[in-house]
Structure formats: C-alpha cells, structure tokens
Coordinates of C-alpha atoms in Angstrom, one line a residue:
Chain A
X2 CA 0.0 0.0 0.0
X3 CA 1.2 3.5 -0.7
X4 CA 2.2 5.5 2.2
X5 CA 0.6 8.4 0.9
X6 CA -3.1 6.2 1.3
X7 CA -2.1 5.7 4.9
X8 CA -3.7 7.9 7.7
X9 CA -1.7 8.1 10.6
X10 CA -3.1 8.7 14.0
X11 CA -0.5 9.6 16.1
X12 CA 3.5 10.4 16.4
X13 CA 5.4 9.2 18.7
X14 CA 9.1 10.4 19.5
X15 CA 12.1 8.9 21.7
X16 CA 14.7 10.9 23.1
X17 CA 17.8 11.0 25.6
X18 CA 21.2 12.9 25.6
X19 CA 20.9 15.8 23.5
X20 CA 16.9 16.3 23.3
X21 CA 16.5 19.8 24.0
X22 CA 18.0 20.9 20.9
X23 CA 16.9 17.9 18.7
X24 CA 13.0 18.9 20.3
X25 CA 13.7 22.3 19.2
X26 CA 14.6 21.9 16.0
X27 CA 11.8 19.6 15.3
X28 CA 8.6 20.7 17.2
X29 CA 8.6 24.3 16.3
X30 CA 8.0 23.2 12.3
X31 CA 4.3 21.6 13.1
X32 CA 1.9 23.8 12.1
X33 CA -0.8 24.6 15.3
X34 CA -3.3 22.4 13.7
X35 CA -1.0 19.6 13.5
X36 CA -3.2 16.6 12.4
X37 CA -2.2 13.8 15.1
X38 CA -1.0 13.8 18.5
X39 CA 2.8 13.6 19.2
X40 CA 3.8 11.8 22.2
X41 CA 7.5 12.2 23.3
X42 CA 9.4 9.9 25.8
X43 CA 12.5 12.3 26.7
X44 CA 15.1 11.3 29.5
X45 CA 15.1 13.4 32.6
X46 CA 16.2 13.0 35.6
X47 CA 13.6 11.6 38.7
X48 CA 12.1 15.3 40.1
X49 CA 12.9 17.5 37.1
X50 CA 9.3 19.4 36.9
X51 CA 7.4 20.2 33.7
X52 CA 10.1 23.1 32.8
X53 CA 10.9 21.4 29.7
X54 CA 6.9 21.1 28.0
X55 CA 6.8 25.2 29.1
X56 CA 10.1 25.6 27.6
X57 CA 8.7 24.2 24.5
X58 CA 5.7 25.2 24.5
X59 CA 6.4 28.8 24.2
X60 CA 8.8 27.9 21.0
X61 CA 6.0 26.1 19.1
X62 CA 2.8 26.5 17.3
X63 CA 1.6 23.2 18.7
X64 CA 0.2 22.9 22.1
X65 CA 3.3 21.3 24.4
X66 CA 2.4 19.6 27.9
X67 CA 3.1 17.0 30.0
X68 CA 1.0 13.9 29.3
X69 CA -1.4 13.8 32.2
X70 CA -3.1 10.3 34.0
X71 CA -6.0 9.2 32.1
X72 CA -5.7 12.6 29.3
X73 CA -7.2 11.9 26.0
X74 CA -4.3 12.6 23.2
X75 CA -5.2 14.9 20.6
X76 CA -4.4 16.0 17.5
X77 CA -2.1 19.6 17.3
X78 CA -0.6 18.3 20.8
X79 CA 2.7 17.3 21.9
X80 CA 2.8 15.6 25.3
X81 CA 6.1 14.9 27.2
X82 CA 6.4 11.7 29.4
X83 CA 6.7 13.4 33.3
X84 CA 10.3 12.3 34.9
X85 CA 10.1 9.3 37.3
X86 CA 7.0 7.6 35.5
X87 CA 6.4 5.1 32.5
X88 CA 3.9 6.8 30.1
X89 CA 1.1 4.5 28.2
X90 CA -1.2 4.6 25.6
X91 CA -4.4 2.3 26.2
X92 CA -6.6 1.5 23.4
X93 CA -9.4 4.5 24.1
X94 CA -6.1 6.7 23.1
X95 CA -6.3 8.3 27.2
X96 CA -2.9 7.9 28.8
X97 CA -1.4 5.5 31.6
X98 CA 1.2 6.2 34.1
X99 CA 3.2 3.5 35.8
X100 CA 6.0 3.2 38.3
X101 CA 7.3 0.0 37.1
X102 CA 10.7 -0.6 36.9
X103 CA 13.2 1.1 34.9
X104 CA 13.5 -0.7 31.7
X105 CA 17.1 -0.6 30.8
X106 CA 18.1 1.9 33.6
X107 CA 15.3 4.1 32.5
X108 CA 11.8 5.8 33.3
X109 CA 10.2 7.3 31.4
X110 CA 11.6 4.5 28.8
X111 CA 11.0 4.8 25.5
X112 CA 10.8 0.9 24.6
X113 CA 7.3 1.2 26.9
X114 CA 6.0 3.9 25.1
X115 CA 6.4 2.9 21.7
X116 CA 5.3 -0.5 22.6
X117 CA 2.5 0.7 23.8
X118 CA 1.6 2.7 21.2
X119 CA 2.2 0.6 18.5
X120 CA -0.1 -2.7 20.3
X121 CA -2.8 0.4 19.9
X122 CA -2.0 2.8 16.4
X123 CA -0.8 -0.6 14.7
X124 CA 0.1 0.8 11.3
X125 CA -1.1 4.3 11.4
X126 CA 1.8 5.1 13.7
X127 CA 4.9 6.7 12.8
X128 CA 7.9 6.0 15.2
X129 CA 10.7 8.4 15.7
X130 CA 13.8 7.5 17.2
X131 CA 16.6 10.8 18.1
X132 CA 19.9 11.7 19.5
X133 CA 20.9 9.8 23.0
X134 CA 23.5 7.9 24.6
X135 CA 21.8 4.4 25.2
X136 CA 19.7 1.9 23.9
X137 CA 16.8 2.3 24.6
X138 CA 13.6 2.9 22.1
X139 CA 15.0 0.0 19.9
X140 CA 12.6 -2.6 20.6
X141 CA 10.3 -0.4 21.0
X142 CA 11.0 0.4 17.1
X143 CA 11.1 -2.9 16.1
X144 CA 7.5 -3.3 17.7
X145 CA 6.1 -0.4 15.9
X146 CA 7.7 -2.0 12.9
X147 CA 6.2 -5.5 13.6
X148 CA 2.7 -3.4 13.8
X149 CA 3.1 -2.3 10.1
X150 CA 4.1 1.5 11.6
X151 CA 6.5 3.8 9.8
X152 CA 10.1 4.0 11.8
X153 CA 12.3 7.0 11.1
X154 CA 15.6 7.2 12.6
X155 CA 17.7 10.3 12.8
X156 CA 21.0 10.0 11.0
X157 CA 23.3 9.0 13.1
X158 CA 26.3 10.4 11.5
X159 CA 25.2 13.9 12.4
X160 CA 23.9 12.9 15.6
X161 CA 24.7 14.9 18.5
X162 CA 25.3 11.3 20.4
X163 CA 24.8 8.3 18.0
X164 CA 24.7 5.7 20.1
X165 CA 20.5 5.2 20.1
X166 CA 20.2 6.1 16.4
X167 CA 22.7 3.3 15.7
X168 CA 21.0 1.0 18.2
X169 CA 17.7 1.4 16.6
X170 CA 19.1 0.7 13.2
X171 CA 20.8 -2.4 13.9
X172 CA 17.6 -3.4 15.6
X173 CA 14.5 -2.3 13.4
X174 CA 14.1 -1.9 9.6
X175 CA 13.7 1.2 9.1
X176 CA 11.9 2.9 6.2
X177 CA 13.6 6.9 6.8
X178 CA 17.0 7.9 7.9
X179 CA 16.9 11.3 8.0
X180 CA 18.9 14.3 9.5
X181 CA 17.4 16.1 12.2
X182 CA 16.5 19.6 9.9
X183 CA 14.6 17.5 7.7
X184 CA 12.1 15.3 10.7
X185 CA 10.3 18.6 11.1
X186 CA 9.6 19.4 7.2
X187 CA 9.1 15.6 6.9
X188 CA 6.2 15.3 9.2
X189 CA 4.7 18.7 8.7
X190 CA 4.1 17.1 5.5
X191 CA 1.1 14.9 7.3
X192 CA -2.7 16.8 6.5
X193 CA -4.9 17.2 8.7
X194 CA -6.3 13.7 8.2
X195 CA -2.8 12.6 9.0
X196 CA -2.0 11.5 5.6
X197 CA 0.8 12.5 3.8
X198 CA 0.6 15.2 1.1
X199 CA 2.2 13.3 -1.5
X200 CA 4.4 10.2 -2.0
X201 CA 6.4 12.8 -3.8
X202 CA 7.9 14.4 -1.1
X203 CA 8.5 11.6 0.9
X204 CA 9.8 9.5 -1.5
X205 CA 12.6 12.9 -2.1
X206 CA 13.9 12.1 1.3
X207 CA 14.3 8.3 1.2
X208 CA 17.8 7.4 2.4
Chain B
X29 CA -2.0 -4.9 5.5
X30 CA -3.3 -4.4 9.4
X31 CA -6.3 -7.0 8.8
X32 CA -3.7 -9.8 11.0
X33 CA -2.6 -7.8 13.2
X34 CA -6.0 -6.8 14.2
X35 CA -7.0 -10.5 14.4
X36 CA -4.1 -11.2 16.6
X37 CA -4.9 -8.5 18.9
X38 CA -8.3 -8.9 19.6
X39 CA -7.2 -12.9 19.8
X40 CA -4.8 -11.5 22.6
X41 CA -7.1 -9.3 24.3
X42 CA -9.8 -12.0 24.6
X43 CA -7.2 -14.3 26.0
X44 CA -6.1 -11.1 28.7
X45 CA -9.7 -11.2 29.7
X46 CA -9.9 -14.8 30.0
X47 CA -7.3 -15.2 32.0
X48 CA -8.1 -12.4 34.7
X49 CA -11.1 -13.9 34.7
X50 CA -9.5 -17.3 35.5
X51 CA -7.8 -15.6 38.3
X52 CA -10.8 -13.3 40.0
X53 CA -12.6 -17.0 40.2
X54 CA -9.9 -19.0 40.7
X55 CA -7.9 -16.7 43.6
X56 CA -10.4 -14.0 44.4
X57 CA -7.8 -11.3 43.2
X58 CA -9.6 -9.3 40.4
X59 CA -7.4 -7.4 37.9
X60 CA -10.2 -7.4 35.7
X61 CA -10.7 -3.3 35.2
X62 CA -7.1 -2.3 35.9
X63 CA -5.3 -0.6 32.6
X64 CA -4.7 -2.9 30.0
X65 CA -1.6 -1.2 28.4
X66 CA -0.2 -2.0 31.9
X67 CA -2.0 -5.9 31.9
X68 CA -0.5 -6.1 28.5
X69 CA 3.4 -5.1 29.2
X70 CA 3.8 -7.1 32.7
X71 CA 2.0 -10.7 31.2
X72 CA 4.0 -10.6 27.8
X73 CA 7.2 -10.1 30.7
X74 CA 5.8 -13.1 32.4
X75 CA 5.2 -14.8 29.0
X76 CA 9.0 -14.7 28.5
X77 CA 10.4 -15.1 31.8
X78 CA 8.5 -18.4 32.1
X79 CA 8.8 -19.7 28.3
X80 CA 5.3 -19.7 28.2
X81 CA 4.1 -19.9 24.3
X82 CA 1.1 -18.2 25.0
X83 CA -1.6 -16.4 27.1
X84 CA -3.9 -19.9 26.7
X85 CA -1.2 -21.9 28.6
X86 CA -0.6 -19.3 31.0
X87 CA -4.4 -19.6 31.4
X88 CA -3.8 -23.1 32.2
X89 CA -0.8 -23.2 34.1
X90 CA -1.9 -20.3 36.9
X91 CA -5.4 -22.3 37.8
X92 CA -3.5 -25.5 38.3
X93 CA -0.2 -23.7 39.8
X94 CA -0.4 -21.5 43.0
X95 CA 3.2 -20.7 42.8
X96 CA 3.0 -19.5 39.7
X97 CA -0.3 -17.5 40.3
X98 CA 2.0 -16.0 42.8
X99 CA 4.5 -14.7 41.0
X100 CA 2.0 -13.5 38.5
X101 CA 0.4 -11.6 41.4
X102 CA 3.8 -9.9 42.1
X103 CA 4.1 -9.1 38.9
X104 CA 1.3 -7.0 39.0
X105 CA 1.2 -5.4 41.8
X106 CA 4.2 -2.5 41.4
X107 CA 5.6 -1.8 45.2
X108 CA 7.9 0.9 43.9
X109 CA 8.2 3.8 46.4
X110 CA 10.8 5.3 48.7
X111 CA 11.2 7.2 51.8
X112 CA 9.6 10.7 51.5
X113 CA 9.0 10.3 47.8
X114 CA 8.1 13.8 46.6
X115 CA 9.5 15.8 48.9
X116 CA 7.2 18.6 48.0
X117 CA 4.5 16.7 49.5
X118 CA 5.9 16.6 52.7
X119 CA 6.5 19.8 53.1
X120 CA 3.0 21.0 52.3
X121 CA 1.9 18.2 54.8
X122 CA 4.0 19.8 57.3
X123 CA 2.3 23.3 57.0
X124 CA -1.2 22.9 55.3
X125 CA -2.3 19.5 56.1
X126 CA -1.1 19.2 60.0
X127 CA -3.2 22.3 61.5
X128 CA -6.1 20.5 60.3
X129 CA -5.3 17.3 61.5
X130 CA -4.4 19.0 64.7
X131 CA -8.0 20.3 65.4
X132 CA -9.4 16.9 65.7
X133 CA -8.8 15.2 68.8
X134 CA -7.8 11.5 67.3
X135 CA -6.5 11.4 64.2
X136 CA -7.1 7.9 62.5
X137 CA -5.0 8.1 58.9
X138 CA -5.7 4.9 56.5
X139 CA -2.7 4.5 54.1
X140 CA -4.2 2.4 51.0
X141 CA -2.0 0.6 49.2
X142 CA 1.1 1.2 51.2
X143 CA 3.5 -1.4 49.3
X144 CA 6.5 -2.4 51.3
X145 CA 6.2 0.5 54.2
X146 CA 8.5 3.2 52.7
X147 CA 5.7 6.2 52.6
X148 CA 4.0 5.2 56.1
X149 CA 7.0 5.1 58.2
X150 CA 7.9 8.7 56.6
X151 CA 4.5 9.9 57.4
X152 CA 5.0 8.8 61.2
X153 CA 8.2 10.7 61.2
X154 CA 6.2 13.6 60.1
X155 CA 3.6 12.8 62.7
X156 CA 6.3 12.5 65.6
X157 CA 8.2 15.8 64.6
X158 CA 4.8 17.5 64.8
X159 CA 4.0 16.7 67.8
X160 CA 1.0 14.7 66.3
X161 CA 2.1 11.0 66.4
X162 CA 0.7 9.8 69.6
X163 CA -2.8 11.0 69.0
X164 CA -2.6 9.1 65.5
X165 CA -3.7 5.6 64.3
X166 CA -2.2 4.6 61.2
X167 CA -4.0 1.8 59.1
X168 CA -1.5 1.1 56.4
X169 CA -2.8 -1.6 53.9
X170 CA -1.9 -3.9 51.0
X171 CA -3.3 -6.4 48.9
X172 CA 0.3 -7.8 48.3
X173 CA 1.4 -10.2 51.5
X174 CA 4.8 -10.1 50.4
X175 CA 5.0 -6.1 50.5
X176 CA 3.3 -6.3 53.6
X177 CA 5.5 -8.6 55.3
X178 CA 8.2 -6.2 54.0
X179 CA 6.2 -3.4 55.2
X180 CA 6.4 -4.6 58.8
X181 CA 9.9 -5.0 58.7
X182 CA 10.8 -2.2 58.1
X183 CA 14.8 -2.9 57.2
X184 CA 15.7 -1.3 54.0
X185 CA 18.7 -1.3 51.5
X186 CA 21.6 0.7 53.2
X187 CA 22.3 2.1 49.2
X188 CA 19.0 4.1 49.9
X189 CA 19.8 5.7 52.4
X190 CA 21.4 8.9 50.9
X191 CA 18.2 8.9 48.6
X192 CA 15.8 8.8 51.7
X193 CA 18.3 11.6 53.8
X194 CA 18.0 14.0 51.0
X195 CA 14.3 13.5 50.4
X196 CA 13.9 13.7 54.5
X197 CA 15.4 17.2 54.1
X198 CA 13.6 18.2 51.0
X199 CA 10.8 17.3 52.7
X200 CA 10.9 19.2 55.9
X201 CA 12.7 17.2 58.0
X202 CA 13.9 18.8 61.3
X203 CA 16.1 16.1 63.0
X204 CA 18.8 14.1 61.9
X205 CA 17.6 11.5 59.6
X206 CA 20.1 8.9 61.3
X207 CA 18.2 8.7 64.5
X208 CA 15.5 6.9 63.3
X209 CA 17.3 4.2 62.0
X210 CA 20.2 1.7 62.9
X211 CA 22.5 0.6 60.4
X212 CA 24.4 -2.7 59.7
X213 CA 26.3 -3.9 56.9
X214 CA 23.7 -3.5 54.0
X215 CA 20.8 -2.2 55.6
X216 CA 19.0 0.1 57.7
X217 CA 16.5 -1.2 60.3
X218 CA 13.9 1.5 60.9
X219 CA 13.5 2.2 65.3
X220 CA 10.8 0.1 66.6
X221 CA 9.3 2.8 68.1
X222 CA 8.3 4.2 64.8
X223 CA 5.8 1.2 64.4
X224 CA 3.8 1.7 67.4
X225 CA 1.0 3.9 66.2
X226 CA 1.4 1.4 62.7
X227 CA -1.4 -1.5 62.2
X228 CA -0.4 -3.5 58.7
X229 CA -4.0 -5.1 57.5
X230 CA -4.7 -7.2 54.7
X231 CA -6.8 -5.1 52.4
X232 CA -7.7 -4.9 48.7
X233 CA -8.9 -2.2 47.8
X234 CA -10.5 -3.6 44.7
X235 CA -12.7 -5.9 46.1
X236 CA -13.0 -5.6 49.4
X237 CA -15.4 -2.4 51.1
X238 CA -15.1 0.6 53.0
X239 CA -12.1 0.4 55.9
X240 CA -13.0 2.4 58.7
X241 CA -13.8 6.2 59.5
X242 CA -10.3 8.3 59.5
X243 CA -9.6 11.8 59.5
X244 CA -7.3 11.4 56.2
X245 CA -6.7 9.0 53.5
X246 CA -3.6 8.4 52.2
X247 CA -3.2 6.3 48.6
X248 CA -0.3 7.4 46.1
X249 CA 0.6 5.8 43.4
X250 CA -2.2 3.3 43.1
X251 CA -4.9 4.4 41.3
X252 CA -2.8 5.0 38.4
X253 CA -3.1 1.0 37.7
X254 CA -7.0 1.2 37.7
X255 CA -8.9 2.3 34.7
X256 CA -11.6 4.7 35.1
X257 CA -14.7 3.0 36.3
X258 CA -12.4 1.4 39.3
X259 CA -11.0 4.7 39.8
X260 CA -14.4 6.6 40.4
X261 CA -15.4 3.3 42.4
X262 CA -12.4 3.6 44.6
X263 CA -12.7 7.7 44.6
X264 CA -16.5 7.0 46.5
X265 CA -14.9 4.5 48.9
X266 CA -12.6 7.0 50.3
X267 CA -15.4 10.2 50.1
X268 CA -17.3 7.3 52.1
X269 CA -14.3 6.5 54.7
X270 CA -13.3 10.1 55.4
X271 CA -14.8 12.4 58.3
X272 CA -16.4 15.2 56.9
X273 CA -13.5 17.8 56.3
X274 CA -11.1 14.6 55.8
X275 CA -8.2 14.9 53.9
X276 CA -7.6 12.8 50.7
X277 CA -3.8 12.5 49.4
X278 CA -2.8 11.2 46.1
X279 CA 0.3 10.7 44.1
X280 CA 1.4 13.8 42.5
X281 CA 0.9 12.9 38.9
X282 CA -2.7 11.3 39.7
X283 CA -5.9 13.4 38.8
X284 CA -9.4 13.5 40.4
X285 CA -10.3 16.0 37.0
X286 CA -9.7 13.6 35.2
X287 CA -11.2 10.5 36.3
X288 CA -14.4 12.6 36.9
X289 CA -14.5 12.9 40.5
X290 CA -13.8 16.5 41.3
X291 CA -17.0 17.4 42.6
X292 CA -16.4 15.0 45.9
X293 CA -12.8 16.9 47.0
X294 CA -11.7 20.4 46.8
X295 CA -8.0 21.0 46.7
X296 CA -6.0 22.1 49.5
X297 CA -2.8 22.0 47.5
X298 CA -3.9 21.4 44.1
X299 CA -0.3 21.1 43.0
X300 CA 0.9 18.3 45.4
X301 CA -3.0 16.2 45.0
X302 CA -3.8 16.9 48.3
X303 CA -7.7 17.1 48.6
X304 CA -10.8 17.3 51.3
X305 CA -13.9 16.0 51.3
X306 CA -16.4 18.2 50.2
X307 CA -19.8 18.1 52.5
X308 CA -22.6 16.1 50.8

C-alpha cells in the first residue's frame, strides 16, 4: 500500500542525551493544527518538573504539555512523558502512568512507550527514534515495525550522540534515515487527516 | 495490511480477559478493570520469563499452579516507592495539612496501598516531629502479603539511604535522619518505636469495602493501575471512609479532573494532590 493512502493517528518520539536541541529543531516546524497527537518519551532526571513542556511550549505553534493520567491525546498536541514515570497509551487513546521498573536503567523509557503505542495505532503510527547515549527505544522500534508502523531514525552520523540512532538501526528496519533539519519538514508534510501530502515528497527524502 | 494484526490483537485481548477472569474466580484477586496497556506489558514479561508460548497456557498453568499464580500476582502489583518520595508533599503536609489534622482530637489516617512501608514510616516521622504521632492511628494496607510482610519490617537497602536523607530534608525534616534508623552492613532497620501507632492489615482495595472512618486518607501511586470506572469506584470509597473535612492524598501525577471525581474533594494543594472532602 502506498504510504501516501495511509492515515496516521498519532507520532510518537524517543529521546535522551541531547533532546532539548533535537525537540527544538523539530517541534517548532508543526503547524498549530497539526493533524495527530505527538507523544515524546524524553530522558530526565527523577524530580525535574514540567520546565521542559513550558520551555517548548512557548517555542512552538503546537500545544506542548506533560502527558497527564487518564488525558485523552489529541491532534495539534505534543505531550512529554513526566520524569520518574512510565507513560502508556491504552486503546481509548487516554494515557497511563506507571511506576514500574526502569526498563534498561530508565523511566520514562521509551521501549514502553512505543510499545505501547504501537499494540494500539498498529500501522497508522509513525515511530521516531533521536539523538541519546543508550539503547533504549530500539525494541520499541522494532515493535512499531512489527505493527506495520512507519520507523524514522535520525542520522546518526550527524547525531549529536549516535549511540541510540545506531542501536535502533541495527535493531529495526527502518523505512527513513533522515537528519534532524529535515524530521520537522518531513512530518509537517502529514494533513490534517494525518496523511501525507504526496508520496512525492517523501519518496525525495528516502535514504 | 493491518487486517492480521488486528486479528491477533483482539485474539490477545480475549485471552487477557480470560485469563483475569480465570484468576478473579480462581484466587479471588480481580485485575479485571485495571489498565490494559499496563495488563498487557507485565503478562508478555511473564510470558518470557516463564517460556510460556502463549496467554492460553498461562491460562492453564496459573489455575493448576499457586506458585505461579504468585509470581504473577507480584508481577502485577508495582511496590515501587521510597522514603519521602516527593519531597514537595511533605512539606506541604508539614504546614497545610497538619493544622487541620491538629484540630481533631484522634487522628485515624488509613494508608491504602502502602506497598512495602517506605511512605508510612515517613508519614510517622512527620507525625512524631509534629508533635501529632501519639494522637494518631495509622492503618497502612496492601493487597500484596509479600510487600506487607516487607512493610512490617521495616529494614531497607543501606544504598537508599542517601536517597531517603535527602528526600527527609527536602521534605521538611527537622532532626537528623540517622536517629531513626540503625544501620548494619547493608541495611538500615527502621527504630521500633516508629511502628507503634502502625497496624499493617490485609486489604484490597479492589474488592473488598469501606475500611474504617479516619480523618485522612492516604493512597499514592495506586490508582494509576485502575482504569476509570475502578478509579471513580475507589474515589467514592474514600469520600465514604473520610470524616467530613477529611483529607484525601494522592500521588502527584494522579488526577481526580480527570477521572471525573472533582465534585467529591476540593484541593487544598492542588499542585501536590492533596484534597478534602467536600460536605454532601
């Protein structure tokens, strides 16, 4: 099926060393009425607060928050996962929060996330794997994979650390390696329907 | 493209149901409205850790198997806390939550959910350094025997310590941390003393009713397990176990807005979830 046919319902983004800038240069290119929600697993330490969703928030068109207990995601939103706590997507698309372990020394982890997510979007998710010093996220790519999802992966040659990129490309095929200026452009491409505009576009980026 | 995955997932969600079904008659534990996202990630982990080919067989194996049903039931139930976990919360206990305990002349405090002790034996620090601790009754509760039998305890990893100190300080703390515990080679043993005013009860707060009438409710970090309906359920049995004026405090990420309750509490610090009961 052509990717362009597909409509995606929701985004979902994992992040660790080096996030504040690779959120920045992404998030601020999504037009207000973004057409699906974007749900972000970024590494922070247990007791930071929500400084980082304010910080972005007031960079970007999109609305940017911390995911809250039970919150429906919508469309034209970016939630961040709070420090300390797992975050979930059941399948009424309302969020979960668990203190479960850290899964590979981490929580929020992104492998939980995207696994979640993927058992629940199938293949109308896209999967987004960024800069960061560990491993996580990479089965949780290869899940939104098995799902029939979309996996993007930011190059990890101009990574500012590589060490996830390249762990998620070793562990998922992956349909987009793309550097970090062009994630933004690529998925402001998605309508409001969440489709994308044209294969045309898409297909220009292909690695 | 999607049409088997959908097959497979409603295949595995009608085997989740099944199987917490199996349990509820089987064991009388009933995980049946708790999230499913959550359900989902902690049986696949059991799946794997006991080469289990599939949610059928684990069907099978934990009605024949109480060890197993066991483990599955610890793998449910997440006991993580620490001492004086959100600091924050402490504090505001200290100042906004104590006068008002202080104007009733017994103060019974029901703990739901207390894991494996970590949150109560802060709160009756609190309660000593106030002044309050010998007018209180602490009920701290738990479906989990194994948490509780840790609860009782009370010895914890000696690595936590520094965690627990600072949190103790964050939070308030006007003593020195050290005299409430003794140390040994790996562990800290919490003073006896500390567990005087502390009953540990068997309690599930799923299935079984209303506790007892306390001035203040304390349950963090549980609700975020239950779905919605359970949620509101669980919401009424604490409006129905407080005093009127009783104090209701949650984890700091948990939301009475948001599960539709709001009109039973008003906040008292909105920001750290601590509530009271509104009068009916």
């Amino acid at each position: 099926m052509s990717r362009a046919a597909v409509r995606f319902e929701a985004v979902v983004i994992g992040v660790s060393a080096g996030g504040l800038d690779a959120l920045r240069a992404i998030l601020p290119r999504l037009p207000e009425n973004f057409g699906v929600p974007v749900i972000v697993v970024q590494h922070q330490a247990p007791g930071t607060n929500d400084f980082f969703a304010r910080f972005l928030d007031q960079r970007c068109a999109v609305r940017v928050k911390e995911a809250e207990e039970k919150e429906a995601a919508a469309p034209g939103t970016v939630y961040l996962a709070p420090a300390d706590y797992h975050l979930l997507i059941e399948d009424d698309r309302t969020f979960s929060l668990t203190l479960e372990n850290r899964v590979r020394f981490a929580r929020p982890s992104i492998d939980v996330l995207f696994e979640s997510a993927a058992d629940v979007y199938g293949p109308r998710l896209i999967g987004i794997i960024l800069t960061g010093a560990n491993d996580d996220g990479s089965h949780g790519l290869a899940a939104v994979k098995r799902q029939g999802g979309l996996t993007v992966v930011q190059d990890p040659g101009a990574a500012e650390v590589d060490t996830m990129p390249r762990a998620a490309l070793a562990a998922a095929s992956i349909d987009y390696v793309l550097p970090l200026a062009a994630i933004g452009p690529f998925l402001a491409n998605l309508d409001k329907n969440g489709a994308f505009h044209s294969d045309g576009l898409v297909n220009s980026i292909r690695i | 493209m999607g049409k088997p995955a959908e097959d497979d997932k409603e295949l595995e969600d009608l085997e989740v149901a099944l199987l917490l079904e199996g349990v509820f008659r089987r064991y009388g534990y009933d995980f049946r409205d708790y999230s499913l996202a959550h359900l989902r990630r902690r049986l696949r982990h059991r799946l794997q850790s006991s080469y289990l080919p599939d949610l059928g067989a684990m069907l099978h194996r934990v009605l024949s198997d109480r060890n197993f049903f066991e483990l599955l039931l610890r793998d449910l139930s997440i006991s993580v806390t620490e001492m004086f976990r959100d600091p924050g919360v402490y504090q505001r206990l200290r100042t906004e939550v104590v006068p008002r305990l202080m104007t009733w002349p017994f103060v019974k405090i029901w703990h739901a959910g207390c894991a494996t002790g970590e949150e109560v034996y802060s709160m009756a620090i609190l309660l000593h350094e106030e002044g309050l601790l010998e007018r209180c009754q602490i009920y701290a509760t738990d479906f989990n025997q194994l948490a509780l039998k840790g609860a009782k305890e009370g010895i914890y990893s000696l690595d936590q310590v520094r965690l627990f100190t600072g949190n103790y300080l964050k939070g308030g703390g006007r003593e020195s941390f050290s005299d409430y515990y003794t140390a040994d080679d790996d562990a800290v043993i919490l003073k006896s003393w500390l567990k005087k005013r502390i009953v540990f009860a068997d309690h599930n707060l799923v299935t079984d009713s209303v506790f007892s009438e306390v001035q203040m409710v304390v349950c963090r970090n549980v609700l975020i397990y239950f779905n919605r309906d359970l949620q509101q359920r669980i919401f009424r049995t604490f409006y129905e176990s407080l005093c009127p004026g009783g104090i209701l405090v949650l984890g700091t990420k948990e939301s009475l807005q948001l599960s539709g309750m709001a009109e039973l509490f008003e906040p008292v610090c909105p920001d750290e979830k601590i509530y009271k009961k509104v009068p009916q």
